[in-house]
Amino acid sequence: MLPEIDRILISRDEINERVSAMGKQLSADLSEAVREDGHDPLAHPDRVVMVPILTGAMVFAADLIRAMPMKLSLRLVTVSSYPGQSTESKGAAMRSALPPDLADRHVVLIDDILDTGSTLRLVSDLVSEQSPASIRTCVLLDKPDRRTHDVACDYRGFSIPDEFVVGYGLDYDGFYRNLPDIVALKPDAFA
Ligand code: 5GP
Ligand code: MG
């Protein structure tokens, strides 16, 4: 264990179990939506588009999509809200162009953590402009006490208290994304 880790909040086993269940639920709901459109969810291409919000959602999204036994595709967006050695959101900003082909598709926005809500608010407003068939939001972690933006959270892995966490894709100053557990850092780990 890295010396700067204070404690494990959510273990890799708990994460794996929860992410598998979320994948099952999502694919059941999306398959139903595709059937309601009159298509076969196992066969019809490109009705469902998963949109991980990078960089944080990369690890979560990789596990989540592998728990979804259905036809789907991926589009990536990059948003930054915690530049460098910061643990307070500086407001979300797009760092990449939005995929241009979301019209009439079922879109699932995937993020690592829902905090103030500024990231999901920004991306979902931009996606809406393309008139998708539906938009769902899916996050691994939720800090409900921190919300300042109105955001619907359709799928949530765990609610956590207002504490800065890293691991399983979440970083501090670019590090710790590779930790398999969600952990809290010791105070002296922060510059
Ligand atoms: P929001 O835009 O909802 O305020 O924040 C969402 C983004 O802030 C997340 O995608 C994540 O990058 C970052 N964030 C929020 N809380 C935490 C945290 O506890 N740890 C880390 N590493 N990032 C966080
Ligand atoms: Mg993020």
CSV table of C-alpha atoms and ligand atoms in Angstrom, one decimal:
chain,number,residue,atom,x,y,z
A,1,MET,CA,0.0,0.0,0.0
A,2,LEU,CA,1.3,3.5,-0.9
A,3,PRO,CA,2.5,5.3,2.3
A,4,GLU,CA,0.3,8.4,1.6
A,5,ILE,CA,-3.0,6.3,1.7
A,6,ASP,CA,-4.9,7.0,4.9
A,7,ARG,CA,-7.6,4.4,4.6
A,8,ILE,CA,-9.8,2.4,2.1
A,9,LEU,CA,-13.3,3.8,1.8
A,10,ILE,CA,-14.6,1.3,-0.8
A,11,SER,CA,-12.7,-1.9,-1.5
A,12,ARG,CA,-12.1,-3.4,-5.0
A,13,ASP,CA,-14.5,-6.2,-4.2
A,14,GLU,CA,-17.3,-3.9,-3.2
A,15,ILE,CA,-16.7,-1.9,-6.4
A,16,ASN,CA,-16.7,-4.9,-8.6
A,17,GLU,CA,-19.9,-6.2,-7.2
A,18,ARG,CA,-21.7,-2.9,-7.5
A,19,VAL,CA,-20.4,-2.1,-11.0
A,20,SER,CA,-21.6,-5.5,-12.3
A,21,ALA,CA,-25.0,-4.9,-10.8
A,22,MET,CA,-25.1,-1.4,-12.4
A,23,GLY,CA,-24.1,-2.9,-15.8
A,24,LYS,CA,-26.9,-5.4,-15.6
A,25,GLN,CA,-29.5,-2.8,-14.6
A,26,LEU,CA,-28.3,-0.4,-17.4
A,27,SER,CA,-28.4,-3.0,-20.1
A,28,ALA,CA,-31.8,-4.2,-19.0
A,29,ASP,CA,-33.2,-0.6,-19.1
A,30,LEU,CA,-31.4,0.3,-22.4
A,31,SER,CA,-32.5,-3.0,-24.1
A,32,GLU,CA,-36.0,-2.2,-23.1
A,33,ALA,CA,-35.7,1.3,-24.6
A,34,VAL,CA,-34.3,-0.1,-27.9
A,35,ARG,CA,-37.1,-2.7,-28.1
A,36,GLU,CA,-39.6,0.1,-27.6
A,37,ASP,CA,-38.0,1.8,-30.6
A,38,GLY,CA,-38.9,-1.4,-32.5
A,39,HIS,CA,-35.3,-2.7,-32.7
A,40,ASP,CA,-33.4,-5.8,-31.5
A,41,PRO,CA,-31.0,-4.7,-28.7
A,42,LEU,CA,-28.6,-7.6,-29.5
A,43,ALA,CA,-28.4,-6.8,-33.2
A,44,HIS,CA,-29.3,-3.2,-34.1
A,45,PRO,CA,-26.1,-1.1,-34.4
A,46,ASP,CA,-25.6,2.2,-32.8
A,47,ARG,CA,-28.9,2.8,-30.9
A,48,VAL,CA,-26.9,3.0,-27.6
A,49,VAL,CA,-23.9,5.3,-27.1
A,50,MET,CA,-21.9,5.2,-23.9
A,51,VAL,CA,-20.1,8.5,-23.2
A,52,PRO,CA,-17.4,8.3,-20.5
A,53,ILE,CA,-16.3,11.7,-19.3
A,54,LEU,CA,-12.5,11.5,-19.2
A,55,THR,CA,-10.1,11.3,-17.6
A,56,GLY,CA,-11.7,10.2,-14.3
A,57,ALA,CA,-14.4,7.9,-15.7
A,58,MET,CA,-12.0,5.8,-17.7
A,59,VAL,CA,-11.5,2.9,-15.2
A,60,PHE,CA,-15.2,2.8,-14.2
A,61,ALA,CA,-16.4,2.9,-17.8
A,62,ALA,CA,-14.0,0.1,-18.8
A,63,ASP,CA,-15.5,-2.2,-16.1
A,64,LEU,CA,-19.1,-1.0,-16.6
A,65,ILE,CA,-19.3,-1.6,-20.4
A,66,ARG,CA,-17.9,-5.1,-19.9
A,67,ALA,CA,-20.9,-5.8,-17.6
A,68,MET,CA,-23.3,-4.8,-20.4
A,69,PRO,CA,-24.1,-7.8,-22.8
A,70,MET,CA,-25.7,-5.8,-25.6
A,71,LYS,CA,-24.8,-3.9,-28.7
A,72,LEU,CA,-23.4,-0.4,-27.9
A,73,SER,CA,-20.7,2.0,-29.0
A,74,LEU,CA,-18.5,4.4,-27.2
A,75,ARG,CA,-17.8,8.1,-27.7
A,76,LEU,CA,-15.3,9.9,-25.4
A,77,VAL,CA,-15.4,13.4,-24.1
A,78,THR,CA,-12.8,15.1,-21.9
A,79,VAL,CA,-13.8,17.6,-19.3
A,80,SER,CA,-11.6,19.2,-16.6
A,81,SER,CA,-12.7,20.7,-13.3
A,82,TYR,CA,-9.8,20.1,-10.9
A,83,PRO,CA,-6.7,21.5,-12.6
A,84,GLY,CA,-3.4,20.3,-11.1
A,85,GLN,CA,-3.1,20.3,-7.3
A,86,SER,CA,-6.7,21.3,-6.6
A,87,THR,CA,-9.3,19.6,-4.6
A,88,GLU,CA,-12.0,22.2,-5.2
A,89,SER,CA,-13.9,22.4,-8.5
A,90,LYS,CA,-12.9,25.4,-10.6
A,91,GLY,CA,-16.0,25.0,-12.8
A,92,ALA,CA,-16.2,22.4,-15.6
A,93,ALA,CA,-14.7,23.1,-19.0
A,94,MET,CA,-14.8,21.0,-22.2
A,95,ARG,CA,-11.3,19.9,-23.2
A,96,SER,CA,-12.4,18.1,-26.4
A,97,ALA,CA,-15.1,18.4,-29.0
A,98,LEU,CA,-18.4,16.7,-28.3
A,99,PRO,CA,-19.1,13.7,-30.6
A,100,PRO,CA,-21.3,15.1,-33.3
A,101,ASP,CA,-23.6,12.1,-34.0
A,102,LEU,CA,-25.8,11.6,-30.9
A,103,ALA,CA,-29.1,12.6,-32.5
A,104,ASP,CA,-31.8,10.0,-32.0
A,105,ARG,CA,-29.6,7.7,-30.0
A,106,HIS,CA,-29.8,6.6,-26.4
A,107,VAL,CA,-26.9,8.4,-24.7
A,108,VAL,CA,-25.5,7.4,-21.3
A,109,LEU,CA,-23.1,9.9,-19.7
A,110,ILE,CA,-20.7,8.1,-17.4
A,111,ASP,CA,-18.7,10.0,-14.7
A,112,ASP,CA,-16.5,8.9,-11.8
A,113,ILE,CA,-18.1,11.2,-9.3
A,114,LEU,CA,-21.0,13.6,-9.1
A,115,ASP,CA,-20.0,16.5,-6.8
A,116,THR,CA,-21.3,20.0,-7.5
A,117,GLY,CA,-23.0,18.8,-10.7
A,118,SER,CA,-21.2,21.3,-12.9
A,119,THR,CA,-19.6,18.6,-15.1
A,120,LEU,CA,-22.8,16.6,-15.8
A,121,ARG,CA,-24.8,19.8,-16.2
A,122,LEU,CA,-22.4,21.1,-18.9
A,123,VAL,CA,-22.1,17.9,-20.9
A,124,SER,CA,-25.8,17.0,-20.7
A,125,ASP,CA,-26.9,20.5,-21.9
A,126,LEU,CA,-24.5,20.1,-24.8
A,127,VAL,CA,-25.7,16.6,-25.6
A,128,SER,CA,-29.4,17.8,-25.4
A,129,GLU,CA,-28.8,20.3,-28.2
A,130,GLN,CA,-28.3,17.3,-30.6
A,131,SER,CA,-31.8,15.9,-29.7
A,132,PRO,CA,-30.8,12.4,-28.6
A,133,ALA,CA,-33.6,9.8,-28.1
A,134,SER,CA,-32.7,9.9,-24.4
A,135,ILE,CA,-30.0,10.9,-22.0
A,136,ARG,CA,-29.1,8.9,-18.8
A,137,THR,CA,-26.5,9.8,-16.3
A,138,CYS,CA,-24.4,7.1,-14.5
A,139,VAL,CA,-21.9,7.8,-11.8
A,140,LEU,CA,-19.8,5.5,-9.5
A,141,LEU,CA,-19.8,8.0,-6.6
A,142,ASP,CA,-22.2,10.7,-5.5
A,143,LYS,CA,-21.5,13.4,-2.9
A,144,PRO,CA,-25.2,14.6,-2.6
A,145,ASP,CA,-24.4,17.2,0.1
A,146,ARG,CA,-22.2,19.1,-2.4
A,147,ARG,CA,-24.7,19.8,-5.2
A,148,THR,CA,-24.9,23.3,-6.5
A,149,HIS,CA,-26.3,22.4,-10.0
A,150,ASP,CA,-29.5,20.7,-10.7
A,151,VAL,CA,-28.6,17.3,-12.2
A,152,ALA,CA,-30.6,14.1,-12.5
A,153,CYS,CA,-28.6,11.1,-11.4
A,154,ASP,CA,-30.2,8.0,-12.9
A,155,TYR,CA,-27.6,5.4,-11.8
A,156,ARG,CA,-25.4,5.8,-8.8
A,157,GLY,CA,-22.9,3.3,-7.4
A,158,PHE,CA,-22.3,4.7,-3.9
A,159,SER,CA,-23.2,7.8,-2.0
A,160,ILE,CA,-20.2,9.1,0.0
A,161,PRO,CA,-19.7,12.0,2.5
A,162,ASP,CA,-17.9,15.2,1.5
A,163,GLU,CA,-14.3,14.0,1.5
A,164,PHE,CA,-11.7,14.1,-1.2
A,165,VAL,CA,-11.1,10.5,-2.5
A,166,VAL,CA,-8.8,9.0,-5.1
A,167,GLY,CA,-8.3,5.7,-6.9
A,168,TYR,CA,-10.2,3.6,-9.4
A,169,GLY,CA,-9.8,6.4,-12.0
A,170,LEU,CA,-9.9,9.4,-9.6
A,171,ASP,CA,-6.7,11.4,-9.2
A,172,TYR,CA,-5.0,14.0,-7.2
A,173,ASP,CA,-2.6,16.1,-9.4
A,174,GLY,CA,-2.7,13.3,-12.0
A,175,PHE,CA,-1.7,10.5,-9.6
A,176,TYR,CA,-3.5,7.6,-7.9
A,177,ARG,CA,-5.9,6.7,-10.8
A,178,ASN,CA,-4.4,3.2,-10.9
A,179,LEU,CA,-5.3,2.3,-7.3
A,180,PRO,CA,-7.9,-0.5,-7.4
A,181,ASP,CA,-9.7,0.7,-4.3
A,182,ILE,CA,-11.4,4.1,-3.5
A,183,VAL,CA,-9.2,5.6,-0.8
A,184,ALA,CA,-8.6,8.8,1.3
A,185,LEU,CA,-5.2,10.3,1.4
A,186,LYS,CA,-3.3,11.5,4.5
A,187,PRO,CA,-3.2,15.3,4.8
A,188,ASP,CA,0.5,15.5,4.1
A,189,ALA,CA,-0.1,14.0,0.6
A,190,PHE,CA,-1.6,17.3,-0.5
A,191,ALA,CA,0.8,19.9,-1.7
B,1,5GP,P1,-18.6,18.3,-10.4
B,1,5GP,O1,-18.5,18.9,-11.7
B,1,5GP,O2,-19.9,17.5,-10.2
B,1,5GP,O3,-18.4,19.3,-9.3
B,1,5GP,O4,-17.4,17.4,-10.2
B,1,5GP,C1,-17.2,16.3,-10.9
B,1,5GP,C2,-15.7,16.1,-11.2
B,1,5GP,O5,-15.0,16.6,-10.1
B,1,5GP,C3,-15.5,14.6,-11.2
B,1,5GP,O6,-15.5,14.2,-12.5
B,1,5GP,C4,-14.1,14.5,-10.6
B,1,5GP,O7,-13.1,14.7,-11.7
B,1,5GP,C5,-13.9,15.7,-9.7
B,1,5GP,N1,-14.1,15.3,-8.3
B,1,5GP,C6,-15.2,15.6,-7.5
B,1,5GP,N2,-15.0,15.1,-6.3
B,1,5GP,C7,-13.8,14.5,-6.3
B,1,5GP,C8,-13.0,13.7,-5.3
B,1,5GP,O8,-13.4,13.5,-4.1
B,1,5GP,N3,-11.9,13.2,-5.7
B,1,5GP,C9,-11.4,13.4,-7.0
B,1,5GP,N4,-10.2,12.9,-7.3
B,1,5GP,N5,-12.1,14.1,-7.9
B,1,5GP,C10,-13.3,14.6,-7.6
B,2,MG,MG,-13.8,14.0,-13.8
